[in-house]
GROMACS .gro file of C-alpha atoms in nm:
model
  407
    1MET     CA    1   8.252   5.277   9.655
    2THR     CA    2   8.342   5.528   9.881
    3GLN     CA    3   8.361   5.902   9.775
    4HIS     CA    4   8.738   5.906   9.788
    5ALA     CA    5   8.755   5.575   9.591
    6LEU     CA    6   8.527   5.713   9.329
    7TYR     CA    7   8.736   6.022   9.295
    8ASP     CA    8   9.049   5.825   9.244
    9ALA     CA    9   8.889   5.610   8.979
   10LEU     CA   10   8.768   5.946   8.788
   11LYS     CA   11   9.138   6.081   8.806
   12ARG     CA   12   9.257   5.787   8.608
   13ILE     CA   13   9.021   5.867   8.321
   14LYS     CA   14   9.244   6.073   8.093
   15PRO     CA   15   8.981   6.273   7.889
   16LEU     CA   16   8.788   6.360   8.193
   17ARG     CA   17   9.101   6.472   8.383
   18SER     CA   18   9.201   6.682   8.077
   19ALA     CA   19   8.857   6.838   8.084
   20VAL     CA   20   8.878   6.916   8.455
   21GLN     CA   21   9.211   7.092   8.392
   22ARG     CA   22   9.081   7.301   8.103
   23LEU     CA   23   8.762   7.381   8.312
   24ARG     CA   24   8.994   7.494   8.614
   25ALA     CA   25   9.237   7.720   8.379
   26VAL     CA   26   8.934   7.892   8.248
   27LEU     CA   27   8.770   7.938   8.590
   28CYS     CA   28   9.141   8.075   8.697
   29TRP     CA   29   9.150   8.329   8.402
   30LEU     CA   30   8.790   8.435   8.475
   31ARG     CA   31   8.843   8.524   8.841
   32VAL     CA   32   9.080   8.811   8.879
   33GLU     CA   33   9.292   8.878   9.171
   34VAL     CA   34   9.209   9.227   9.347
   35TRP     CA   35   9.348   9.399   9.624
   36VAL     CA   36   9.232   9.713   9.810
   37LEU     CA   37   9.510   9.889   9.962
   38VAL     CA   38   9.463  10.151  10.235
   39GLY     CA   39   9.760  10.393  10.359
   40THR     CA   40   9.954  10.695  10.372
   41GLU     CA   41  10.077  10.836  10.014
   42ARG     CA   42  10.431  10.842   9.985
   43ARG     CA   43  10.507  11.188   9.892
   44SER     CA   44  10.195  11.386  10.050
   45GLY     CA   45  10.165  11.201  10.387
   46GLU     CA   46   9.777  11.191  10.301
   47PRO     CA   47   9.551  10.908  10.333
   48LEU     CA   48   9.493  10.704  10.006
   49GLU     CA   49   9.295  10.385   9.925
   50ALA     CA   50   9.352  10.219   9.588
   51LEU     CA   51   9.205   9.905   9.417
   52ILE     CA   52   9.482   9.706   9.223
   53ALA     CA   53   9.382   9.413   9.012
   54GLY     CA   54   9.635   9.152   8.844
   55GLN     CA   55   9.938   8.981   8.955
   56LEU     CA   56  10.082   8.968   9.311
   57GLN     CA   57  10.407   9.118   9.172
   58THR     CA   58  10.224   9.396   9.008
   59LYS     CA   59  10.043   9.502   9.340
   60ASN     CA   60  10.360   9.477   9.518
   61TYR     CA   61  10.528   9.687   9.264
   62LEU     CA   62  10.247   9.969   9.295
   63ALA     CA   63  10.222   9.958   9.661
   64GLU     CA   64  10.603  10.035   9.697
   65LEU     CA   65  10.531  10.361   9.434
   66LEU     CA   66  10.214  10.457   9.607
   67PHE     CA   67  10.248  10.423   9.970
   68GLN     CA   68  10.493  10.460  10.263
   69PRO     CA   69  10.593  10.131  10.405
   70SER     CA   70  10.299  10.068  10.633
   71TYR     CA   71   9.977   9.995  10.489
   72SER     CA   72   9.685   9.768  10.503
   73GLU     CA   73   9.533   9.537  10.220
   74ILE     CA   74   9.234   9.337  10.148
   75HIS     CA   75   9.240   9.041   9.923
   76ARG     CA   76   8.963   8.880   9.735
   77ARG     CA   77   8.897   8.757   9.365
   78MET     CA   78   8.636   8.908   9.140
   79TRP     CA   79   8.476   8.799   8.790
   80ARG     CA   80   8.675   8.953   8.522
   81TRP     CA   81   8.392   9.128   8.370
   82SER     CA   82   8.321   9.322   8.675
   83VAL     CA   83   8.658   9.443   8.778
   84LEU     CA   84   8.677   9.725   8.532
   85ARG     CA   85   8.337   9.850   8.635
   86LYS     CA   86   8.422   9.826   8.991
   87ALA     CA   87   8.754   9.985   8.922
   88THR     CA   88   8.613  10.317   8.716
   89THR     CA   89   8.278  10.382   8.932
   90ARG     CA   90   8.288  10.710   9.113
   91ARG     CA   91   8.080  10.569   9.368
   92SER     CA   92   8.364  10.336   9.499
   93SER     CA   93   8.549  10.423   9.825
   94HIS     CA   94   8.892  10.397   9.638
   95ALA     CA   95   9.043  10.717   9.518
   96MET     CA   96   9.243  10.546   9.237
   97ALA     CA   97   9.241  10.203   9.046
   98PHE     CA   98   9.514  10.023   8.867
   99VAL     CA   99   9.394   9.705   8.637
  100ASP     CA  100   9.626   9.472   8.450
  101THR     CA  101   9.437   9.324   8.167
  102ASP     CA  102   9.497   9.168   7.836
  103VAL     CA  103   9.202   9.341   7.662
  104ARG     CA  104   9.179   9.714   7.593
  105HIS     CA  105   8.805   9.817   7.619
  106SER     CA  106   8.810  10.123   7.368
  107ARG     CA  107   8.462  10.239   7.522
  108GLN     CA  108   8.677  10.293   7.834
  109SER     CA  109   8.929  10.515   7.687
  110GLU     CA  110   8.646  10.786   7.619
  111ASP     CA  111   8.636  10.844   8.009
  112VAL     CA  112   8.821  11.156   8.102
  113HIS     CA  113   8.948  10.990   8.425
  114VAL     CA  114   9.093  10.666   8.253
  115PHE     CA  115   9.416  10.625   8.099
  116TRP     CA  116   9.519  10.316   7.910
  117LEU     CA  117   9.903  10.230   7.899
  118ARG     CA  118  10.099   9.940   7.819
  119GLY     CA  119  10.169   9.683   8.081
  120TRP     CA  120  10.522   9.687   7.975
  121VAL     CA  121  10.682   9.967   7.747
  122ARG     CA  122  10.964   9.849   7.525
  123THR     CA  123  11.309  10.000   7.529
  124GLU     CA  124  11.563  10.029   7.243
  125LEU     CA  125  11.925  10.146   7.242
  126GLU     CA  126  12.083  10.306   6.934
  127LEU     CA  127  12.447  10.168   6.982
  128ALA     CA  128  12.623  10.490   6.831
  129ARG     CA  129  12.408  10.716   7.070
  130ALA     CA  130  12.517  10.488   7.352
  131VAL     CA  131  12.897  10.531   7.270
  132GLU     CA  132  12.851  10.900   7.235
  133ARG     CA  133  12.700  10.880   7.597
  134ILE     CA  134  12.978  10.670   7.733
  135GLN     CA  135  13.229  10.938   7.629
  136ARG     CA  136  13.023  11.251   7.758
  137SER     CA  137  12.832  11.137   8.065
  138ASP     CA  138  12.997  11.207   8.387
  139GLY     CA  139  12.782  10.927   8.566
  140ILE     CA  140  12.893  10.637   8.311
  141LYS     CA  141  13.256  10.785   8.325
  142SER     CA  142  13.232  10.716   8.712
  143ASP     CA  143  13.117  10.358   8.631
  144VAL     CA  144  13.392  10.312   8.409
  145ARG     CA  145  13.661  10.394   8.672
  146LYS     CA  146  13.467  10.153   8.905
  147ILE     CA  147  13.516   9.888   8.635
  148GLN     CA  148  13.865   9.945   8.599
  149GLU     CA  149  13.929   9.987   8.973
  150ASN     CA  150  13.757   9.643   9.050
  151GLY     CA  151  13.924   9.481   8.761
  152LEU     CA  152  13.624   9.351   8.580
  153SER     CA  153  13.652   9.186   8.273
  154CYS     CA  154  13.443   9.004   7.975
  155ASP     CA  155  13.423   8.696   7.782
  156THR     CA  156  13.150   8.538   7.584
  157THR     CA  157  13.008   8.173   7.547
  158CYS     CA  158  12.729   7.956   7.396
  159ASP     CA  159  12.793   7.663   7.578
  160PRO     CA  160  12.457   7.508   7.711
  161ILE     CA  161  12.616   7.414   8.051
  162GLU     CA  162  12.724   7.773   8.120
  163LEU     CA  163  12.371   7.908   8.000
  164GLU     CA  164  12.215   7.658   8.290
  165LEU     CA  165  12.458   7.765   8.548
  166PHE     CA  166  12.343   8.137   8.450
  167TYR     CA  167  12.011   8.070   8.501
  168TRP     CA  168  12.039   7.922   8.834
  169ASP     CA  169  12.348   8.107   8.985
  170LEU     CA  170  12.300   8.448   8.827
  171TYR     CA  171  11.956   8.521   8.688
  172VAL     CA  172  11.713   8.361   8.960
  173PRO     CA  173  11.913   8.505   9.247
  174TYR     CA  174  11.921   8.864   9.120
  175ALA     CA  175  11.533   8.852   9.017
  176ARG     CA  176  11.469   8.743   9.387
  177ARG     CA  177  11.696   8.940   9.575
  178GLY     CA  178  11.718   9.241   9.370
  179TYR     CA  179  11.342   9.280   9.325
  180GLY     CA  180  11.208   9.085   9.600
  181ASP     CA  181  10.832   9.037   9.585
  182LYS     CA  182  10.796   9.239   9.286
  183ALA     CA  183  11.008   9.025   9.066
  184ILE     CA  184  10.842   8.863   8.765
  185TYR     CA  185  11.095   8.611   8.620
  186MET     CA  186  11.089   8.329   8.359
  187ASP     CA  187  11.082   7.967   8.468
  188TYR     CA  188  11.348   7.738   8.352
  189GLU     CA  189  11.137   7.582   8.082
  190GLN     CA  190  11.046   7.923   7.935
  191MET     CA  191  11.404   8.015   7.898
  192TRP     CA  192  11.496   7.719   7.708
  193SER     CA  193  11.220   7.758   7.478
  194GLY     CA  194  11.289   8.118   7.420
  195LEU     CA  195  11.657   8.111   7.317
  196LYS     CA  196  11.724   8.214   6.966
  197ASN     CA  197  12.101   8.184   6.877
  198PRO     CA  198  12.188   8.285   7.227
  199VAL     CA  199  12.518   8.435   7.350
  200LEU     CA  200  12.613   8.455   7.721
  201LEU     CA  201  12.827   8.777   7.794
  202ARG     CA  202  13.011   8.684   8.118
  203ILE     CA  203  13.123   8.963   8.376
  204LYS     CA  204  13.452   8.801   8.559
  205LYS     CA  205  13.645   8.948   8.868
  206ASP     CA  206  13.949   8.747   8.982
  207GLY     CA  207  13.868   8.467   8.753
  208GLN     CA  208  13.521   8.410   8.862
  209THR     CA  209  13.196   8.485   8.668
  210VAL     CA  210  13.003   8.748   8.891
  211ALA     CA  211  12.726   8.864   8.649
  212GLY     CA  212  12.596   8.764   8.308
  213MET     CA  213  12.345   8.864   8.020
  214VAL     CA  214  12.198   8.644   7.761
  215ILE     CA  215  12.200   8.831   7.430
  216LEU     CA  216  11.954   8.682   7.159
  217GLN     CA  217  12.061   8.720   6.804
  218PRO     CA  218  11.788   8.608   6.565
  219GLU     CA  219  11.880   8.593   6.214
  220ASN     CA  220  11.814   8.939   6.024
  221ALA     CA  221  11.653   9.083   6.336
  222VAL     CA  222  11.766   9.346   6.585
  223PRO     CA  223  11.949   9.159   6.909
  224HIS     CA  224  11.787   9.168   7.224
  225TRP     CA  225  11.928   9.176   7.591
  226TRP     CA  226  11.715   8.920   7.718
  227LEU     CA  227  11.794   8.822   8.055
  228LEU     CA  228  12.069   8.940   8.301
  229GLY     CA  229  12.180   8.825   8.643
  230ILE     CA  230  12.414   8.872   8.921
  231ARG     CA  231  12.571   8.621   9.149
  232ASN     CA  232  12.366   8.554   9.440
  233GLY     CA  233  12.167   8.887   9.366
  234ASP     CA  234  12.472   9.054   9.544
  235ARG     CA  235  12.395   9.450   9.589
  236ASN     CA  236  12.790   9.490   9.662
  237LEU     CA  237  12.858   9.346   9.341
  238VAL     CA  238  12.626   9.625   9.184
  239LYS     CA  239  12.821   9.889   9.394
  240GLN     CA  240  13.159   9.758   9.240
  241GLY     CA  241  12.993   9.823   8.890
  242VAL     CA  242  12.903   9.488   8.760
  243LEU     CA  243  12.566   9.600   8.635
  244ALA     CA  244  12.726   9.897   8.449
  245ALA     CA  245  12.978   9.656   8.313
  246LEU     CA  246  12.713   9.435   8.150
  247TYR     CA  247  12.585   9.755   7.962
  248LEU     CA  248  12.945   9.853   7.885
  249PHE     CA  249  13.067   9.545   7.741
  250GLY     CA  250  12.732   9.459   7.594
  251ILE     CA  251  12.726   9.764   7.407
  252ARG     CA  252  13.103   9.726   7.272
  253TYR     CA  253  13.022   9.343   7.190
  254LEU     CA  254  12.717   9.432   6.958
  255GLU     CA  255  12.881   9.750   6.806
  256GLU     CA  256  13.198   9.559   6.699
  257ARG     CA  257  12.969   9.301   6.524
  258GLY     CA  258  12.807   9.585   6.310
  259TYR     CA  259  12.502   9.629   6.470
  260ALA     CA  260  12.332   9.964   6.494
  261ARG     CA  261  12.063   9.886   6.787
  262ALA     CA  262  11.957   9.636   7.052
  263LEU     CA  263  11.629   9.580   7.234
  264LEU     CA  264  11.679   9.619   7.608
  265GLY     CA  265  11.337   9.466   7.725
  266GLY     CA  266  11.029   9.628   7.888
  267VAL     CA  267  10.983   9.880   8.186
  268ARG     CA  268  10.669   9.987   8.359
  269PRO     CA  269  10.472  10.267   8.222
  270PHE     CA  270  10.585  10.536   8.513
  271LEU     CA  271  10.837  10.817   8.433
  272THR     CA  272  10.969  10.737   8.792
  273ASP     CA  273  11.037  10.377   8.726
  274GLY     CA  274  11.375  10.285   8.836
  275VAL     CA  275  11.459  10.058   8.580
  276LEU     CA  276  11.340  10.302   8.304
  277GLN     CA  277  11.590  10.576   8.455
  278TYR     CA  278  11.881  10.324   8.457
  279LYS     CA  279  11.820  10.229   8.092
  280ARG     CA  280  11.785  10.594   8.016
  281LYS     CA  281  12.116  10.685   8.153
  282TRP     CA  282  12.265  10.482   7.881
  283GLY     CA  283  12.072  10.629   7.614
  284ALA     CA  284  11.776  10.391   7.575
  285ARG     CA  285  11.439  10.521   7.411
  286LEU     CA  286  11.106  10.404   7.440
  287ILE     CA  287  10.917  10.246   7.149
  288ALA     CA  288  10.557  10.196   7.075
  289GLY     CA  289  10.404   9.842   7.025
  290ASP     CA  290  10.338   9.510   7.215
  291ASP     CA  291  10.618   9.301   7.095
  292GLY     CA  292  10.377   9.005   7.103
  293ASP     CA  293  10.244   9.060   7.466
  294PRO     CA  294   9.939   9.292   7.446
  295HIS     CA  295   9.893   9.348   7.823
  296TRP     CA  296   9.721   9.688   7.894
  297PHE     CA  297   9.748   9.898   8.227
  298LEU     CA  298   9.420  10.076   8.308
  299VAL     CA  299   9.489  10.380   8.559
  300ALA     CA  300   9.131  10.532   8.669
  301ILE     CA  301   9.093  10.839   8.894
  302THR     CA  302   8.765  10.816   9.077
  303GLN     CA  303   8.859  11.086   9.323
  304PRO     CA  304   9.144  11.330   9.282
  305THR     CA  305   9.236  11.385   9.631
  306ARG     CA  306   9.542  11.569   9.741
  307ALA     CA  307   9.726  11.223   9.778
  308VAL     CA  308   9.629  11.123   9.438
  309ARG     CA  309   9.717  11.444   9.282
  310GLU     CA  310  10.064  11.457   9.455
  311PHE     CA  311  10.138  11.101   9.336
  312LEU     CA  312  10.030  11.176   8.956
  313LYS     CA  313  10.217  11.515   8.973
  314ALA     CA  314  10.539  11.312   9.061
  315CYS     CA  315  10.475  11.032   8.832
  316PRO     CA  316  10.416  11.121   8.481
  317LEU     CA  317  10.207  10.834   8.292
  318ILE     CA  318  10.334  10.684   7.928
  319GLY     CA  319  10.067  10.567   7.749
  320GLU     CA  320  10.005  10.482   7.372
  321ASP     CA  321   9.720  10.532   7.132
  322GLU     CA  322   9.710  10.492   6.740
  323GLU     CA  323   9.972  10.740   6.662
  324GLY     CA  324  10.240  10.605   6.917
  325LEU     CA  325  10.349  10.706   7.260
  326VAL     CA  326  10.204  10.968   7.452
  327GLY     CA  327  10.279  11.114   7.801
  328SER     CA  328  10.046  11.255   8.066
  329VAL     CA  329  10.177  11.545   8.263
  330PHE     CA  330   9.950  11.633   8.566
  331VAL     CA  331   9.876  11.977   8.729
  332ASP     CA  332   9.607  12.066   8.974
  333ASP     CA  333   9.436  12.300   8.767
  334VAL     CA  334   9.447  12.545   8.486
  335SER     CA  335   9.585  12.819   8.720
  336SER     CA  336   9.859  12.601   8.844
  337ASP     CA  337  10.215  12.763   8.867
  338ASP     CA  338  10.401  12.446   8.846
  339ASN     CA  339  10.537  12.553   8.516
  340GLU     CA  340  10.883  12.447   8.590
  341ARG     CA  341  10.813  12.087   8.704
  342VAL     CA  342  10.587  12.053   8.395
  343ARG     CA  343  10.861  12.159   8.156
  344ARG     CA  344  11.116  11.928   8.326
  345GLN     CA  345  10.890  11.629   8.288
  346GLN     CA  346  10.822  11.696   7.932
  347VAL     CA  347  11.193  11.725   7.872
  348GLU     CA  348  11.245  11.381   8.045
  349LEU     CA  349  10.973  11.232   7.818
  350SER     CA  350  11.122  11.392   7.486
  351ALA     CA  351  11.452  11.232   7.599
  352LEU     CA  352  11.284  10.910   7.610
  353GLY     CA  353  11.143  10.931   7.272
  354VAL     CA  354  10.792  11.023   7.373
  355GLU     CA  355  10.698  11.284   7.108
  356ARG     CA  356  10.351  11.385   7.248
  357ALA     CA  357  10.234  11.489   7.574
  358ARG     CA  358   9.921  11.610   7.738
  359VAL     CA  359   9.880  11.842   8.055
  360VAL     CA  360   9.600  11.695   8.247
  361ALA     CA  361   9.409  11.917   8.497
  362LEU     CA  362   9.315  11.707   8.788
  363MET     CA  363   9.052  11.935   8.932
  364ALA     CA  364   8.856  11.924   8.646
  365ILE     CA  365   8.812  11.532   8.679
  366GLY     CA  366   8.564  11.592   8.991
  367ALA     CA  367   8.547  11.677   9.350
  368CYS     CA  368   8.858  11.716   9.561
  369ASP     CA  369   8.938  11.803   9.934
  370ASP     CA  370   8.676  12.011  10.122
  371SER     CA  371   8.828  12.352  10.032
  372ARG     CA  372   8.781  12.302   9.675
  373GLN     CA  373   8.501  12.061   9.653
  374GLN     CA  374   8.234  12.301   9.500
  375GLU     CA  375   8.486  12.431   9.265
  376GLY     CA  376   8.544  12.076   9.136
  377LYS     CA  377   8.174  11.988   9.086
  378ARG     CA  378   8.116  12.310   8.871
  379ALA     CA  379   8.429  12.224   8.668
  380ALA     CA  380   8.317  12.148   8.301
  381SER     CA  381   8.635  12.141   8.133
  382PRO     CA  382   8.779  11.809   7.995
  383ALA     CA  383   9.067  11.619   8.153
  384VAL     CA  384   9.317  11.751   7.904
  385SER     CA  385   9.283  12.111   7.989
  386ALA     CA  386   9.445  12.450   7.861
  387GLY     CA  387   9.717  12.369   8.128
  388PRO     CA  388   9.913  12.633   8.315
  389PRO     CA  389  10.037  12.964   8.172
  390ASP     CA  390  10.309  12.920   7.913
  391VAL     CA  391  10.274  12.536   7.904
  392LYS     CA  392  10.112  12.402   7.594
  393PRO     CA  393   9.791  12.266   7.625
  394ASP     CA  394   9.618  11.931   7.512
  395ILE     CA  395   9.839  11.686   7.318
  396VAL     CA  396  10.156  11.859   7.198
  397SER     CA  397  10.447  11.754   7.023
  398LEU     CA  398  10.739  11.754   7.262
  399THR     CA  399  10.999  11.737   6.964
  400LYS     CA  400  10.861  12.073   6.884
  401SER     CA  401  10.805  12.263   7.213
  402VAL     CA  402  11.051  12.111   7.446
  403PRO     CA  403  11.459  12.147   7.383
  404SER     CA  404  11.653  11.816   7.330
  405VAL     CA  405  11.878  11.773   7.652
  406ARG     CA  406  12.201  11.568   7.730
  407ASN     CA  407  12.256  11.425   8.032
   0.00000   0.00000   0.00000
């Protein structure tokens, strides 16, 4: 019997085939996708090397957040148990590391240069707050005018055929064209298995459906704006107000049915995340907890170079501990004169429902560029430092130290 014939015969043995499939799945789980990216940091123009472990879409998202368009990358696989060690060692060539993992190692959380974030942070919308913003926000008033000028209207349906058309004609094209190689979306079977008392809210123009959103209404639970899509992923439709129409009509739909709030899904744990900022425009707030998806996101600073410092100063991190959400706002050192930026970022975190923040002195983590290398080596202060003058140090209550604002 030839090797090929033997292989075909073994494939027909169902228990053996199942065992091989399970073994393959375990090996895939144990081997993590890892990329080392080298390029120019988006804000400072300085060279930066970063290690990223996780999904391809996560790597693409972070690459856009970190780098100017042109960068190089090296891809390989590593054993799961060696990734965190590689990411957090100071002897590595990379200056920062990002690891998407389903396990939070408490021993790592004590490391001054390591921050644990949720892979996705949940968002929630209080409908009364949203209605108030619709009436007061100039930005939303402008969206309402676009909706009216373009003759956008709304209806709802529970028809399974319409739900299937929504998936193929609206949801998938919008995910692919709207987010490109950063898109993470459900496959067809996942959508149908997750439906719980669904309603499809459709936005129409000239009698044609141009956008839609699936709203889940589980019994005795908070409704969930689950999936949304735009026909062919057309960005011109977004400019005409169809995305704003989904939010506006979705708020009205739930308010008319007596709901007080709605879940809006997850966002990335960076204050500058575009989806987070759009949801914030309508009054959404962040809430703690994993919602059944306990993914964690480790951010490790191994070399606080100028590129790393400029990235972190522009992109505060949103983490979580036993007491709830906590933000990390960054300064170079305790003598920084960046008070106005720090206060502005604290205000933004407060508006999003993050009640505590810490000011992190990056120079205290270790050596930086040549001009301050010796100063960095002598620094013995912890990562959460006294902060710049007039800025509250350590972990502070934003609700006490920052005035509330309206946008």
